[in-house]
Tab-separated table of C-alpha atoms in Angstrom:
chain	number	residue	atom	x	y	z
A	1	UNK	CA	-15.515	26.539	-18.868
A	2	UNK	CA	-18.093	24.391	-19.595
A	3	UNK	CA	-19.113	23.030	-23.233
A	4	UNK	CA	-23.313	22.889	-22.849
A	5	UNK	CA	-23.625	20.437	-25.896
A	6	UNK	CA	-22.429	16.900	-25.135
A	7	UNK	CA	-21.023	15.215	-22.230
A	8	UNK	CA	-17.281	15.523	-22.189
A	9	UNK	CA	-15.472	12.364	-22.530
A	10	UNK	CA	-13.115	12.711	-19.279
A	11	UNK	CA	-16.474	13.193	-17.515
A	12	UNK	CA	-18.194	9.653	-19.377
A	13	UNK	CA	-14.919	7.730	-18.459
A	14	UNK	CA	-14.759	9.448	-14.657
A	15	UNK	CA	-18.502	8.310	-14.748
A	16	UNK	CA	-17.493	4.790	-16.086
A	17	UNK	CA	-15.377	3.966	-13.378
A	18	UNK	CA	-17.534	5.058	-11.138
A	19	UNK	CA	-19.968	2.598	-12.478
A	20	UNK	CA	-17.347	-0.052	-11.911
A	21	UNK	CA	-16.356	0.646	-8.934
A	22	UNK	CA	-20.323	0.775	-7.810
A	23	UNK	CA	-21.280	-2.640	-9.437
A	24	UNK	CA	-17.739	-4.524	-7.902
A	25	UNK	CA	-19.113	-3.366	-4.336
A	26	UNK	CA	-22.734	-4.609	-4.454
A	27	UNK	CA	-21.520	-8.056	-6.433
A	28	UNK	CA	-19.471	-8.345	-2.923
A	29	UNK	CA	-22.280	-7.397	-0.291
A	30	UNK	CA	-24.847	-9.467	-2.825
A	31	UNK	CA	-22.795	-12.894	-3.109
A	32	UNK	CA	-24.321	-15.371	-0.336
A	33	UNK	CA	-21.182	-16.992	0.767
A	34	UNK	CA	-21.742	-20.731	1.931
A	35	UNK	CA	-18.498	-22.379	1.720
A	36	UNK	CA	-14.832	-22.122	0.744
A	37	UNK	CA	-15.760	-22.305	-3.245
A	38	UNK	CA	-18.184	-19.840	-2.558
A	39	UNK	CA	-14.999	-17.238	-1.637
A	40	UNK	CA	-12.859	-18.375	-3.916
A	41	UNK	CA	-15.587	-17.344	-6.525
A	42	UNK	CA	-16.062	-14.167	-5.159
A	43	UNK	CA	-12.623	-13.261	-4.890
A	44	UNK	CA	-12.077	-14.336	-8.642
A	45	UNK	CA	-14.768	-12.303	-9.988
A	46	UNK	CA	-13.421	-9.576	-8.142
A	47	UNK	CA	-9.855	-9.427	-9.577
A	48	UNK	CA	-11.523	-9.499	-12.733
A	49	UNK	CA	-13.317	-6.119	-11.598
A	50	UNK	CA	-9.856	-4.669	-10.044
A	51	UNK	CA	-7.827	-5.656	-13.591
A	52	UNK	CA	-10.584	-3.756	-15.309
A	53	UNK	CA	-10.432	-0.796	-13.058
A	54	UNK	CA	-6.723	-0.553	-13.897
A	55	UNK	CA	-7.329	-0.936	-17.669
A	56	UNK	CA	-10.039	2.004	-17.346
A	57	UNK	CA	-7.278	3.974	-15.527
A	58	UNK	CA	-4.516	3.540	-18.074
A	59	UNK	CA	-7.022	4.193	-20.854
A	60	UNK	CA	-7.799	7.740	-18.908
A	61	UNK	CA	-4.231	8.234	-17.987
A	62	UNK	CA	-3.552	8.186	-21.937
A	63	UNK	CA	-5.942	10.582	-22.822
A	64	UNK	CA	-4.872	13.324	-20.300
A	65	UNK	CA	-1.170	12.767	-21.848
A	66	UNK	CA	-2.666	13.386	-24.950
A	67	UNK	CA	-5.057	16.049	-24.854
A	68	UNK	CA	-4.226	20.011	-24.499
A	69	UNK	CA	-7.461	21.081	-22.767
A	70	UNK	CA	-9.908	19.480	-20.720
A	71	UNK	CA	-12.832	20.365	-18.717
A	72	UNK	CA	-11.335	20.553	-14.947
A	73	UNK	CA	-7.930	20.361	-14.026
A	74	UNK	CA	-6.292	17.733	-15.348
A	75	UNK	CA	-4.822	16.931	-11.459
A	76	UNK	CA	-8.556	16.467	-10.389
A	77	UNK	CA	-9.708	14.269	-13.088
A	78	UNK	CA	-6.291	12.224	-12.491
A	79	UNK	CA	-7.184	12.024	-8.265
A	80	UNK	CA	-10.793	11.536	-8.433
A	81	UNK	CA	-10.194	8.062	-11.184
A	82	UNK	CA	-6.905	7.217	-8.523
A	83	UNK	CA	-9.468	7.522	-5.436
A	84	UNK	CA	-11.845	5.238	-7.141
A	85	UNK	CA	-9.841	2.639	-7.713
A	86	UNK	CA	-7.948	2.393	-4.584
A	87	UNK	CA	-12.020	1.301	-3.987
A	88	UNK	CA	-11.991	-1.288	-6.397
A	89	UNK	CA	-8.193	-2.690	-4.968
A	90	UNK	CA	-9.646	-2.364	-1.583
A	91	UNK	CA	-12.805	-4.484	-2.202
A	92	UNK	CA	-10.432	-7.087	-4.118
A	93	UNK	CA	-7.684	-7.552	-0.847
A	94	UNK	CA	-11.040	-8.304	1.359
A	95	UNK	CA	-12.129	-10.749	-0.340
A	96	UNK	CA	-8.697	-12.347	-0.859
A	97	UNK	CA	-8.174	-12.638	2.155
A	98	UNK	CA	-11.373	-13.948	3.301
A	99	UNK	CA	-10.628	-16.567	1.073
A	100	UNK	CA	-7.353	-16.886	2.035
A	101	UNK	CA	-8.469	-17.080	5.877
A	102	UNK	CA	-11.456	-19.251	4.379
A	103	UNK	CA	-13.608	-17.005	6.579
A	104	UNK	CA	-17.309	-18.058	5.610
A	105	UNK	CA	-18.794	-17.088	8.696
A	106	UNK	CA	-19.302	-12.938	7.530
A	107	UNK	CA	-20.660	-11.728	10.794
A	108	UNK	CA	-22.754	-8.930	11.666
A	109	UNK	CA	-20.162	-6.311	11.479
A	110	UNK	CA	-18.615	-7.631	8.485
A	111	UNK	CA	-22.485	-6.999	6.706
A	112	UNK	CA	-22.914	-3.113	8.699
A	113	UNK	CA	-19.382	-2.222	6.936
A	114	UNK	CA	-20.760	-3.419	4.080
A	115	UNK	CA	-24.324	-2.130	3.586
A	116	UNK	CA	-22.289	1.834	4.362
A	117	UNK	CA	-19.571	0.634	1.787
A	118	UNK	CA	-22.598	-0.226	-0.942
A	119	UNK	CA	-24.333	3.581	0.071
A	120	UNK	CA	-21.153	5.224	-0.397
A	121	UNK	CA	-20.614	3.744	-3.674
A	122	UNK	CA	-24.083	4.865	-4.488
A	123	UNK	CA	-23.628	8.377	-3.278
A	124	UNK	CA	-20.323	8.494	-5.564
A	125	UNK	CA	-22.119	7.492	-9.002
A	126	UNK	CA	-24.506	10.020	-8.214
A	127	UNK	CA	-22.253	12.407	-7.786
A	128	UNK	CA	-20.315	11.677	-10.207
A	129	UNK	CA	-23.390	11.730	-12.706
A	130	UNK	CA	-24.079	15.619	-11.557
A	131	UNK	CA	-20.335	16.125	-12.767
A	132	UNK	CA	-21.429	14.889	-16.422
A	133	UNK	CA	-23.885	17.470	-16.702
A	134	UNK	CA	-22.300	20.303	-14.886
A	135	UNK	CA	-24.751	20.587	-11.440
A	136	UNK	CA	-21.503	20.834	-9.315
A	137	UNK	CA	-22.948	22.535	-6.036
A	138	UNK	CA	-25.772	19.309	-5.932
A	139	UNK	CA	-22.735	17.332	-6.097
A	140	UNK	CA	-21.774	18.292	-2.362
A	141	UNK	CA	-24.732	16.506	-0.527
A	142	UNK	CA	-23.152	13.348	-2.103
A	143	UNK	CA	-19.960	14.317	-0.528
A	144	UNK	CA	-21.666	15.045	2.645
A	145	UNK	CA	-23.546	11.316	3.185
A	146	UNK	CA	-19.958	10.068	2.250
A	147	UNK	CA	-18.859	11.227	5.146
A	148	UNK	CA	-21.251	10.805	7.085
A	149	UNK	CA	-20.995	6.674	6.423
A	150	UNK	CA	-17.298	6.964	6.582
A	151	UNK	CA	-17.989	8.436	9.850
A	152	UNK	CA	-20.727	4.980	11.097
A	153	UNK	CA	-17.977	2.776	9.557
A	154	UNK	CA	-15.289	4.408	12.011
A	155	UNK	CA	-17.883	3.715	14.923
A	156	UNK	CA	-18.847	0.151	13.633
A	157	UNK	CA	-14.619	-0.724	13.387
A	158	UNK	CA	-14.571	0.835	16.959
A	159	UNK	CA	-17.310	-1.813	18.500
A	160	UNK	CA	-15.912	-4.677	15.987
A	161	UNK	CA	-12.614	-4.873	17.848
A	162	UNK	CA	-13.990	-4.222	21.310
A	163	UNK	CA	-16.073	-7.257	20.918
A	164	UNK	CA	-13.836	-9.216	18.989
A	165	UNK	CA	-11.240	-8.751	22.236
A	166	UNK	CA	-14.503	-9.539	24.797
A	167	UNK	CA	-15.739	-12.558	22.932
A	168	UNK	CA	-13.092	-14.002	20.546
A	169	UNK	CA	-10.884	-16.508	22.776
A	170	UNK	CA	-8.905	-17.839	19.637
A	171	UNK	CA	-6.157	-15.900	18.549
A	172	UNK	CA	-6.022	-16.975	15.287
A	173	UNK	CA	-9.441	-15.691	14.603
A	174	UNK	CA	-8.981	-12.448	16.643
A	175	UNK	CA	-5.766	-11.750	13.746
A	176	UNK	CA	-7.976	-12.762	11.170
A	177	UNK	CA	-11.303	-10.945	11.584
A	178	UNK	CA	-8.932	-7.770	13.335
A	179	UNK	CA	-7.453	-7.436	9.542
A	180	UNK	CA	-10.348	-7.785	7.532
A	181	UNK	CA	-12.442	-5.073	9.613
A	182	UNK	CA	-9.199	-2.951	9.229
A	183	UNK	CA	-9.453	-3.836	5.642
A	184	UNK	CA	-13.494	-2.369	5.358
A	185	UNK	CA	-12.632	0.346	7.860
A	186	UNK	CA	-9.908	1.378	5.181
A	187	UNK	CA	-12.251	1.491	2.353
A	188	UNK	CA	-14.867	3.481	3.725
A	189	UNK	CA	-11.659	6.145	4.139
A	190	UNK	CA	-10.955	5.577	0.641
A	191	UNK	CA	-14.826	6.475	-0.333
A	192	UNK	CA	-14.325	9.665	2.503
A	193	UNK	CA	-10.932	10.135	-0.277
A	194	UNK	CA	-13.513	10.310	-2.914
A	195	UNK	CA	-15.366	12.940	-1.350
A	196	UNK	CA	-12.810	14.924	-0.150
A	197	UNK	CA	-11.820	15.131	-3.901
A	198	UNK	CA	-15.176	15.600	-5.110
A	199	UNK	CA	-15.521	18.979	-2.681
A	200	UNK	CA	-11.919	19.700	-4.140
A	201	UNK	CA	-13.626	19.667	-7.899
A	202	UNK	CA	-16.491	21.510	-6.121
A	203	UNK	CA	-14.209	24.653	-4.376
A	204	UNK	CA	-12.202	25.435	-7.930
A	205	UNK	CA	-15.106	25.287	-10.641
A	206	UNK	CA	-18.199	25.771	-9.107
């Protein structure tokens, strides 16, 4: 099924993505946010990285319209570029509305979402890199450590809200920080949807 001489270009575009997605997430967890400009800069930059994402995706899009054969199924190459960038729109509507809450205090569960949002991320351009040259079994123990910090984000969302409910007497802020750790806890699913699709990929051509 496989061509051996050159990586296929679905897979280099897949990989691209990937790539995209990887560098929008770390910008986010790297950015030392100070004040109000500071999120408003951050949540700039990363509309720039979601419009992008969606260019990448049409450009893909169009090539599976237009090409008779390609190296997986054409669903799976579709899904897996979809399930990245519901990533990249997930990373953008956090930080709009951090700016749009002006939230500049990013507490500690805000950072323990991210730093298992950043591996994930990781884990998925290595993966995804093992798909460019074929090794599609050493692609599941990505998968699996996707999981498994999909699985510490669900217990870190858990604790969040407890404490937000224990300590939080302002109901304003107990709305805002209840969406945004709703907003983390839903990308962390959309990195398990990754990997779920990855293991999909994995099942029919391996």
């Amino acid at each position: 099924m496989f061509s051996p001489r050159k990586t296929d270009p679905f897979f280099v575009a897949l990989l691209t993505i990937a790539e995209l997605v990887q560098e929008a997430v770390h910008y986010a967890d790297d950015f030392k946010v100070v004040n109000v400009a500071d999120l408003k800069e951050v949540s700039i930059r990363l509309k720039k990285y979601e419009k992008e994402g969606d260019a990448l995706i049409y450009e893909l899009t169009t090539k599976l319209n237009k090409s008779f054969m390609t190296p997986i199924e054409r669903e799976d190459i579709l899904q897996l570029s979809l399930k990245m960038d519901d990533i990249l729109d997930g990373i953008e509507h956090f930080a709009a509305h951090l700016e749009m809450f002006s939230l500049t205090d990013i507490d500690e569960y805000i950072q323990m979402f991210m730093e298992n949002i950043v591996k994930s991320t990781d884990e998925i351009v290595k993966a995804v890199q093992l798909l460019s040259r074929k090794k599609l079994i050493d692609m599941r123990e990505h998968s699996t450590l996707i999981k498994k910090y999909e699985g510490i984000c669900d217990d870190i969302f858990r604790v969040s809200i407890k404490q937000l409910f224990i300590n939080e007497k302002d109901p304003i802020r107990i709305i805002q920080y209840k969406d945004i750790y709703e907003q983390l806890e839903d990308i962390a699913d959309y990195c398990q949807d990754v990997a779920n699709t990855l293991e999909t990929i994995i099942m029919r051509n391996a």
